[in-house]
Short mmCIF file of C-alpha atoms (C1' of nucleotides) in Angstrom, two decimals:
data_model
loop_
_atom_site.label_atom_id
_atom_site.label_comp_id
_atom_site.label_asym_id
_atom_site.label_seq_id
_atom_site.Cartn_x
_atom_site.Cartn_y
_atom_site.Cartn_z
CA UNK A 28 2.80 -10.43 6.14
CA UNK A 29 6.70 -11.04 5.31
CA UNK A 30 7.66 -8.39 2.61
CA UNK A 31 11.53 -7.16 2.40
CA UNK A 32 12.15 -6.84 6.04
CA UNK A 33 10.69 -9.57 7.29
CA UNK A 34 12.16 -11.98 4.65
CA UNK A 35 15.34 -10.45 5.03
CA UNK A 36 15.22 -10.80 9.38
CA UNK A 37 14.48 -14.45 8.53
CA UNK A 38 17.42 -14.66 5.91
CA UNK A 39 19.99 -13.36 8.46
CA UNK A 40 18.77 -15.79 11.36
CA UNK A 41 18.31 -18.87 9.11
CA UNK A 42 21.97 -18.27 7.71
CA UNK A 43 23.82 -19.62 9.73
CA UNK A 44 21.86 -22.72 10.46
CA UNK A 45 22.04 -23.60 7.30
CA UNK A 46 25.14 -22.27 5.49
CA UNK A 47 27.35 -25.09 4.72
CA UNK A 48 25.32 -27.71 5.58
CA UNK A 49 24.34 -30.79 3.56
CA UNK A 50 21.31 -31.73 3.01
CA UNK A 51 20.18 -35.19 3.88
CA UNK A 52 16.42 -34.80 2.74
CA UNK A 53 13.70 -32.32 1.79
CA UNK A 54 10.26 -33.58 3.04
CA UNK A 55 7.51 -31.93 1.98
CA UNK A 56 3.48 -33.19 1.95
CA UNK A 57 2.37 -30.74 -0.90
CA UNK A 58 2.12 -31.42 -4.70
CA UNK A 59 3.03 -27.46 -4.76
CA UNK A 60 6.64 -27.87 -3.80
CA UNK A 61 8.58 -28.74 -6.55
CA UNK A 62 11.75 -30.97 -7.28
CA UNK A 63 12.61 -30.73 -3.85
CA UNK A 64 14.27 -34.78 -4.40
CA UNK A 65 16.72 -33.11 -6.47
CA UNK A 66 18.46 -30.86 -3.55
CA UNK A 67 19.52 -34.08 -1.76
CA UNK A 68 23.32 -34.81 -1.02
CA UNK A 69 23.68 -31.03 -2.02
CA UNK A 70 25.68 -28.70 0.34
CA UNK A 71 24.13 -24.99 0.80
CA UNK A 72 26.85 -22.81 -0.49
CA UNK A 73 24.45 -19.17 -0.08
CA UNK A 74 21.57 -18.22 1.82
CA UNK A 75 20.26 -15.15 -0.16
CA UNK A 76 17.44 -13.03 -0.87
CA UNK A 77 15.64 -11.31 -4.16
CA UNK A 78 12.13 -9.43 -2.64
CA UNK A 79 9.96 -11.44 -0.91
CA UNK A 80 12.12 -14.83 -2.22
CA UNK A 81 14.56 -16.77 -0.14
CA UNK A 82 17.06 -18.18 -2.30
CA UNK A 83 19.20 -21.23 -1.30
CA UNK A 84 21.89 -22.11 -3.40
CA UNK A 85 22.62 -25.97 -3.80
CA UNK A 86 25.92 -27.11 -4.55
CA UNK A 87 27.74 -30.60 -5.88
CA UNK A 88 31.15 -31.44 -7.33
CA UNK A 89 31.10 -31.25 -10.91
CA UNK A 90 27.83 -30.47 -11.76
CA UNK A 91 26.43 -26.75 -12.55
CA UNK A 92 24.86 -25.35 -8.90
CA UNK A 93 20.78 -25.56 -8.02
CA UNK A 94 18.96 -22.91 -6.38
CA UNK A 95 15.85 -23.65 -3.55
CA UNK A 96 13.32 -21.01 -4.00
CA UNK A 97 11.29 -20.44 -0.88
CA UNK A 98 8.49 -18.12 -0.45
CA UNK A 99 7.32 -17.28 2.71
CA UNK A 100 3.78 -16.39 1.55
CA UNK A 101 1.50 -14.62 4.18
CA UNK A 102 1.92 -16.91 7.59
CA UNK A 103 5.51 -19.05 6.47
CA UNK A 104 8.00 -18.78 9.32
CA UNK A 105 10.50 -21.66 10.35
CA UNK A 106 10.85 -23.52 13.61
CA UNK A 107 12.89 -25.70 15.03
CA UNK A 108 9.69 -27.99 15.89
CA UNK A 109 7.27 -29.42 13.69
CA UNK A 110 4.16 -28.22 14.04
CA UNK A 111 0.11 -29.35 12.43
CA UNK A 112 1.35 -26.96 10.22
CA UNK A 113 4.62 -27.93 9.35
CA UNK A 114 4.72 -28.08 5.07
CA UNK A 115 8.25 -28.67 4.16
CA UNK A 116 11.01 -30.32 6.57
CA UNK A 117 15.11 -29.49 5.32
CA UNK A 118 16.91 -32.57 6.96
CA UNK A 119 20.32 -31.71 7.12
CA UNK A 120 23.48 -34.08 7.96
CA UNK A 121 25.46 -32.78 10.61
CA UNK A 122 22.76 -29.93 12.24
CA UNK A 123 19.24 -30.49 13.84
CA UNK A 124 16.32 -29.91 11.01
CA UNK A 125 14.52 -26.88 10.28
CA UNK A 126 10.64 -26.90 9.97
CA UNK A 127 8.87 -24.50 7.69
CA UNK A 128 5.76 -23.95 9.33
CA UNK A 129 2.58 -22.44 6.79
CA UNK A 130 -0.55 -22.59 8.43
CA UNK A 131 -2.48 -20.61 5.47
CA UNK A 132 -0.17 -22.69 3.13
CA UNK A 133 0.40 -19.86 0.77
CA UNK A 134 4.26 -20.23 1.01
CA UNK A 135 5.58 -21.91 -2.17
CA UNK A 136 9.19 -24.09 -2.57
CA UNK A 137 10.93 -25.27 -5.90
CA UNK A 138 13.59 -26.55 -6.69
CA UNK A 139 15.41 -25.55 -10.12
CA UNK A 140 18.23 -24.81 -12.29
CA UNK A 141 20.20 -21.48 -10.38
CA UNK A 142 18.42 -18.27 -11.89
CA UNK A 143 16.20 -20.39 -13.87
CA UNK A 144 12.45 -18.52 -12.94
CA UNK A 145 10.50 -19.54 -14.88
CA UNK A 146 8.12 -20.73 -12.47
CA UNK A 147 7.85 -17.31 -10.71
CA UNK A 148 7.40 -14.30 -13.14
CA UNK A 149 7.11 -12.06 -10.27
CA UNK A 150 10.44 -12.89 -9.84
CA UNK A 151 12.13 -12.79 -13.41
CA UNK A 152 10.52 -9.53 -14.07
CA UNK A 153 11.26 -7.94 -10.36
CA UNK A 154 13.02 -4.28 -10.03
CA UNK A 155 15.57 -3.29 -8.03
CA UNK A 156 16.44 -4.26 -4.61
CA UNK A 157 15.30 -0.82 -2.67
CA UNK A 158 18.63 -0.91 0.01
CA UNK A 159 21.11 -1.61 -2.90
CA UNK A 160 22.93 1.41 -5.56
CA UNK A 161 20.75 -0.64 -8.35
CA UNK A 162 17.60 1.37 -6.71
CA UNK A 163 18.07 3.98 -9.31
CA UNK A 164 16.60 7.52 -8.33
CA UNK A 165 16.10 9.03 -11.78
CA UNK A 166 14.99 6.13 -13.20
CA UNK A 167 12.46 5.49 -10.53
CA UNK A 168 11.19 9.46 -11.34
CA UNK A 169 10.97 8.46 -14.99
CA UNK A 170 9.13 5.33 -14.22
CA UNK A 171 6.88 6.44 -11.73
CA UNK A 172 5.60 9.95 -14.20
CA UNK A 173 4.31 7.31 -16.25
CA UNK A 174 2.54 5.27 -14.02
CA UNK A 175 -0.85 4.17 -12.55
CA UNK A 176 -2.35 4.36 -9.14
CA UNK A 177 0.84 4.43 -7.01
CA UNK A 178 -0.31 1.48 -4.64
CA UNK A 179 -0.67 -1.09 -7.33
CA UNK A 180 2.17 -0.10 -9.07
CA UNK A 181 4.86 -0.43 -6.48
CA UNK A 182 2.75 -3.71 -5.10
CA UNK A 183 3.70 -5.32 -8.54
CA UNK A 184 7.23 -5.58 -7.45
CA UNK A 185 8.06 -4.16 -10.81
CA UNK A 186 9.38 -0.43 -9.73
CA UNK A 187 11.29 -1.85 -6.95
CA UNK A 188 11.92 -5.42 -4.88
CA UNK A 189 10.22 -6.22 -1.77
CA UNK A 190 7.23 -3.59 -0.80
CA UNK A 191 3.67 -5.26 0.43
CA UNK A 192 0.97 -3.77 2.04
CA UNK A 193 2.32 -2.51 5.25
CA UNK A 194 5.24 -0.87 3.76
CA UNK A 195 3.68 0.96 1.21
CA UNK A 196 1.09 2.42 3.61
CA UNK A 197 3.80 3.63 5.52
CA UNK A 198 6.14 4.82 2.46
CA UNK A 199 2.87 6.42 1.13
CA UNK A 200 1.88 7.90 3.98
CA UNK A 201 6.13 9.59 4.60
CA UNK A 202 5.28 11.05 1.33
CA UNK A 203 2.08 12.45 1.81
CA UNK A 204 0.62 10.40 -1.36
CA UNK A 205 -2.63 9.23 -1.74
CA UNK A 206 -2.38 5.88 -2.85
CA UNK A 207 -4.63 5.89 -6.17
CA UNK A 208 -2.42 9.04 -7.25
CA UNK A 209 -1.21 8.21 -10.95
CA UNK A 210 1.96 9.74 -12.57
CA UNK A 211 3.74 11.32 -10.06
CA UNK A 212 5.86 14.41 -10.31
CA UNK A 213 9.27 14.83 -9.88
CA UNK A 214 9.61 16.02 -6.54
CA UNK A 215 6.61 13.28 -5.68
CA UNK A 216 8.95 10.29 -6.46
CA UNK A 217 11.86 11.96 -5.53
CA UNK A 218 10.61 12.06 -2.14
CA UNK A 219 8.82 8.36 -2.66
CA UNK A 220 12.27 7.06 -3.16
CA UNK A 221 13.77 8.17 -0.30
CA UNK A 222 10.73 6.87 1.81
CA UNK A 223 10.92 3.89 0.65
CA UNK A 224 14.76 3.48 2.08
CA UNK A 225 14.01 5.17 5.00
CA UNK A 226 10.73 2.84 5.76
CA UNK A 227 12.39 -0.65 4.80
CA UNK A 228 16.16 0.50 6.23
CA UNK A 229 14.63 1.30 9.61
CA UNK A 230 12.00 -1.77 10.05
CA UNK A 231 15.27 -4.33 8.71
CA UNK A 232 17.28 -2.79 11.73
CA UNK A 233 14.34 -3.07 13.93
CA UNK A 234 13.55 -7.05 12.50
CA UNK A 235 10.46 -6.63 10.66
CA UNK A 236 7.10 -6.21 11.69
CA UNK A 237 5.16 -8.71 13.64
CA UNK A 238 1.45 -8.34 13.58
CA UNK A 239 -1.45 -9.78 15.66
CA UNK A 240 -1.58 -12.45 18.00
CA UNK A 241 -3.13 -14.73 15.31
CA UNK A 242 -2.36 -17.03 12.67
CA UNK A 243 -0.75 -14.22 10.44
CA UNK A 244 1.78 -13.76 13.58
CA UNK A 245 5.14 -13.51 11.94
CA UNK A 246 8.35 -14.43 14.03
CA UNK A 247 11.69 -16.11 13.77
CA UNK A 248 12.44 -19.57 14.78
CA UNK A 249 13.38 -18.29 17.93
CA UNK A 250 9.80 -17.35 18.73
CA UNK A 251 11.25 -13.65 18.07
CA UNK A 252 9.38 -10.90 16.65
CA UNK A 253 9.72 -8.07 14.45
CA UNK A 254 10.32 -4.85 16.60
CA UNK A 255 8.57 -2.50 13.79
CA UNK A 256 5.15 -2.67 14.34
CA UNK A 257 5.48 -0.05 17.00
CA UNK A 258 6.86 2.04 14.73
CA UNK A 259 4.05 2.32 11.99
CA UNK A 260 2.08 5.93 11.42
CA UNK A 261 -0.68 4.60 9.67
CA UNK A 262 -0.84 0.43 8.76
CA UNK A 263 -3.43 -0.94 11.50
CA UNK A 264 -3.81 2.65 12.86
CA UNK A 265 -7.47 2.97 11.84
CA UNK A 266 -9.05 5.81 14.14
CA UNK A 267 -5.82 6.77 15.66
CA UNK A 268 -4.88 10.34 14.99
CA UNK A 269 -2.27 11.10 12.75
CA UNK A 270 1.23 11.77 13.81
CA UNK A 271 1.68 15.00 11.66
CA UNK A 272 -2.04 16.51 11.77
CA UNK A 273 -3.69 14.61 14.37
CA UNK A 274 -6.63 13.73 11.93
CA UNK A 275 -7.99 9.86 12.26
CA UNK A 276 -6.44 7.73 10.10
CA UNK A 277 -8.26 6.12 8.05
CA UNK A 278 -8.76 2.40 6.49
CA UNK A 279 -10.12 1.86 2.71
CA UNK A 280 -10.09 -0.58 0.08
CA UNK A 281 -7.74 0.21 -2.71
CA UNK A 282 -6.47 -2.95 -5.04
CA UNK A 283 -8.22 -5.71 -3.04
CA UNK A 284 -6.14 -4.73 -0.35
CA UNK A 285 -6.88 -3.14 3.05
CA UNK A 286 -5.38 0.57 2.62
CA UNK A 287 -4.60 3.18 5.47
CA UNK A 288 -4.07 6.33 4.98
CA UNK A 289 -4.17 9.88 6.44
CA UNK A 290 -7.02 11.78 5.00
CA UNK A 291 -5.77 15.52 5.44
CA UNK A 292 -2.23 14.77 4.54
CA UNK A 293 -2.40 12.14 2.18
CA UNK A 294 -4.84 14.04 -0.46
CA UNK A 295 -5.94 12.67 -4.54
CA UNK A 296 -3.88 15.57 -6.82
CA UNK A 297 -5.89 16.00 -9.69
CA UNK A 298 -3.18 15.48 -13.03
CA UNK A 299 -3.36 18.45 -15.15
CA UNK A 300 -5.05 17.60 -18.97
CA UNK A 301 -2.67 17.93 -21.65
CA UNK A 302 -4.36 20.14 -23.87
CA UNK A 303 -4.42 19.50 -27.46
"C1'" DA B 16 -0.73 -4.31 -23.36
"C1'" DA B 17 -2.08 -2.71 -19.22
"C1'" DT B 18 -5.20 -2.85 -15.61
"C1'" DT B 19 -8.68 -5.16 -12.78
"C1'" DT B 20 -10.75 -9.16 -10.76
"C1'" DC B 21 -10.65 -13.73 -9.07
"C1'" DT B 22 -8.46 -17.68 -6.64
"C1'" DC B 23 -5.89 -20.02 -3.35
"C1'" DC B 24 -5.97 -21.15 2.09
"C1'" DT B 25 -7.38 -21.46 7.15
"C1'" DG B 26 -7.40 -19.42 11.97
"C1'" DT B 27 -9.64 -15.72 14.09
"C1'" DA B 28 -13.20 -12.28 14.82
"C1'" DT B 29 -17.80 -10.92 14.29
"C1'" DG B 30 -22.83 -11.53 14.06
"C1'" DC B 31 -27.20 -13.58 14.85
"C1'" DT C 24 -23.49 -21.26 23.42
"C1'" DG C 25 -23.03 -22.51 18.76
"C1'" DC C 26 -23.00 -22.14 14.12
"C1'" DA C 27 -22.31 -19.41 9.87
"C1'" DT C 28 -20.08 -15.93 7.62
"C1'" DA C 29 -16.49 -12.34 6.73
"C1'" DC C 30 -11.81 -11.22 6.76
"C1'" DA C 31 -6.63 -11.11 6.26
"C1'" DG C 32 -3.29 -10.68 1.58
"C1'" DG C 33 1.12 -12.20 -2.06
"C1'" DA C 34 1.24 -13.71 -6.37
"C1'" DG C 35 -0.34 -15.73 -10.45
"C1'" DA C 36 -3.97 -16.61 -13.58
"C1'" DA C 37 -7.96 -15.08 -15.77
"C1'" DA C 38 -10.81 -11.58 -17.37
"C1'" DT C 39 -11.62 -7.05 -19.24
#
DNA sequence: AATTTCTCCTGTATGC
DNA sequence: TGCATACAGGAGAAAT
C-alpha cells in the first residue's frame, strides 16, 4: 500500500520525467478525476509531495499557478505502457506519456487552484511531514498524552504526514506499543517519535516496500520494487518469531485494519485513574 | 466533538 | 474443476 515511502520513491523517479514538461493532454475515463481539462498547455514547474499526495504544480504566463493532486490509493503506480487498468494518461509535448495504472481504482486526481484542498480534508488538516524539523518532538509528546488508541490516531494523518498500515506496525512494534494503547507517556512518544524517523528514513533509502505478487504489488515505472519489505519485524510476519523475544508474531484486527504485533513485547499498559 | 463503522473497488486466495 | 465468498486497506462520509 503506498504510504510516505512509497509515494515519495515514486516522486523521485517520476521527477524527472516530468519536470519541465508541458502538458499536451490529461486523459482520464473516470467521473472521479477532476478538472483535469484545465492542466492543458500548462508546464510542470514542481513535482512534490504532502503524505500520501503527489502534488504537481501547473504553471502559465500570467495567470496564478494550478496544482494536480494525485493519490496513489492502494494499487496506483505509473507505467510507461497502458495497461486494462490504465485510469488517467498525462500526454506531454516533447517526452513519451506516462500511464497511471489503478487496478482497484482507489487512486484519486484533481485538478485545482495551488493549495486550494478543499476536496481532500485529509489533506488540509494533515500534520507534519515526519523527515522534516516541522516534526515537532514536544509537541508530538503533548499531542500524543492526550490521545486515543495509538493506531488510529497516527492512521488519521493528523499527528504526523504519511504513516499507513505497514509503517505503523513496524513504528509500533520499535516502540514496544500495543497499538490500542491510549495517552502515551512521555518517554512512550518520545521513543514513538524517533521510530517513526527511523522506520520511514530507512524504508525511503531502501525505496519503499513492495508487497505480494498480486494486484496490490507496488513498483515504479521501471517495474522496480521497494527494497523494504525484507526489512519488516512484524507487518506480514504472522507466526514468525519475533526478532527481540522470539515469540510468534501475531495478526489482529484493530481499526478495520489487519494489525501485527508482538504479543510479549508489545503489551496493553493499563492508564492509571485520576482519582478524584 | 470525537470515535467508530461503512463504503468504495477488483484481483487473488480460500472453501466447498 | 468450478463457482461463490472472503479478503486486502486509504480516505471520506455516515453513524454513533
Amino acid at each position: 500500500m503506498p504510504e510516505l515511502p512509497e509515494v515519495e520513491t515514486t516522486r523521485r523517479r517520476i521527477e524527472p520525467l516530468l519536470l519541465g514538461q508541458r502538458i499536451s493532454a490529461l486523459r482520464h475515463d473516470s467521473a472521479k478525476y477532476l478538472a483535469t481539462d484545465e492542466a492543458r498547455g500548462r508546464t510542470i514547474g514542481a513535482v512534490s509531495r504532502r503524505g500520501k499526495y503527489l502534488l504537481l504544480r501547473l504553471d502559465a504566463p500570467k495567470t496564478l499557478p494550478l496544482e494536480l493532486i494525485l493519490h496513489l490509493g492502494m494499487t496506483g503506480h505509473f507505467r510507461l505502457e497502458p495497461t486494462p487498468h490504465t485510469r488517467l494518461v498525462i500526454e506531454l509535448e516533447g517526452a513519451p506519456a506516462l500511464y497511471f495504472h489503478d487496478p482497484r481504482r482507489f487512486g484519486k486526481v484533481v485538478v485545482v487552484r495551488q493549495g486550494d484542498y478543499a476536496l481532500f480534508p485529509t489533506l488540509r488538516h494533515m500534520g507534519p511531514e515526519p523527515l522534516s524539523d516541522d516534526f515537532d518532538q514536544s509537541e508530538f509528546v503533548w499531542r500524543a498524552s492526550q490521545a486515543g488508541a495509538v493506531k488510529p490516531w497516527l492512521l488519521s494523518q493528523k499527528p504526523v504526514a504519511g504513516l499507513g498500515n505497514i509503517y505503523v506496525d513496524e513504528a509500533l512494534w520499535l516502540t514496544r506499543l500495543h497499538p490500542q494503547q491510549t495517552r502515551l507517556n512521555a518517554d512512550e512518544a518520545r521513543k514513538l517519535h524517533g521510530a517513526i524517523r527511523e522506520v520511514l528514513s530507512q524504508a525511503v533509502a531502501r525505496g519503499g516496500s513492495s508487497l505480494g505478487s498480486g494486484v496490490g504489488n507496488y513498483r515504479q515505472h521501471d517495474g522496480t520494487q521497494g527494497g523494504y519489505t525484507a526489512e519488516h519485524h512484524v507487518y506480514g510476519k504472522a507466526g514468525q518469531l519475533c526478532g527481540r523475544c522470539a515469540t510468534p508474531i501475531v495478526r489482529t484486527v484493530v481499526a478495520q485494519r489487519g494489525t501485527h504485533l508482538c504479543p510479549e513485547c508489545q503489551v496493553l499498559r493499563v492508564n492509571e485513574v485520576q482519582s478524584i
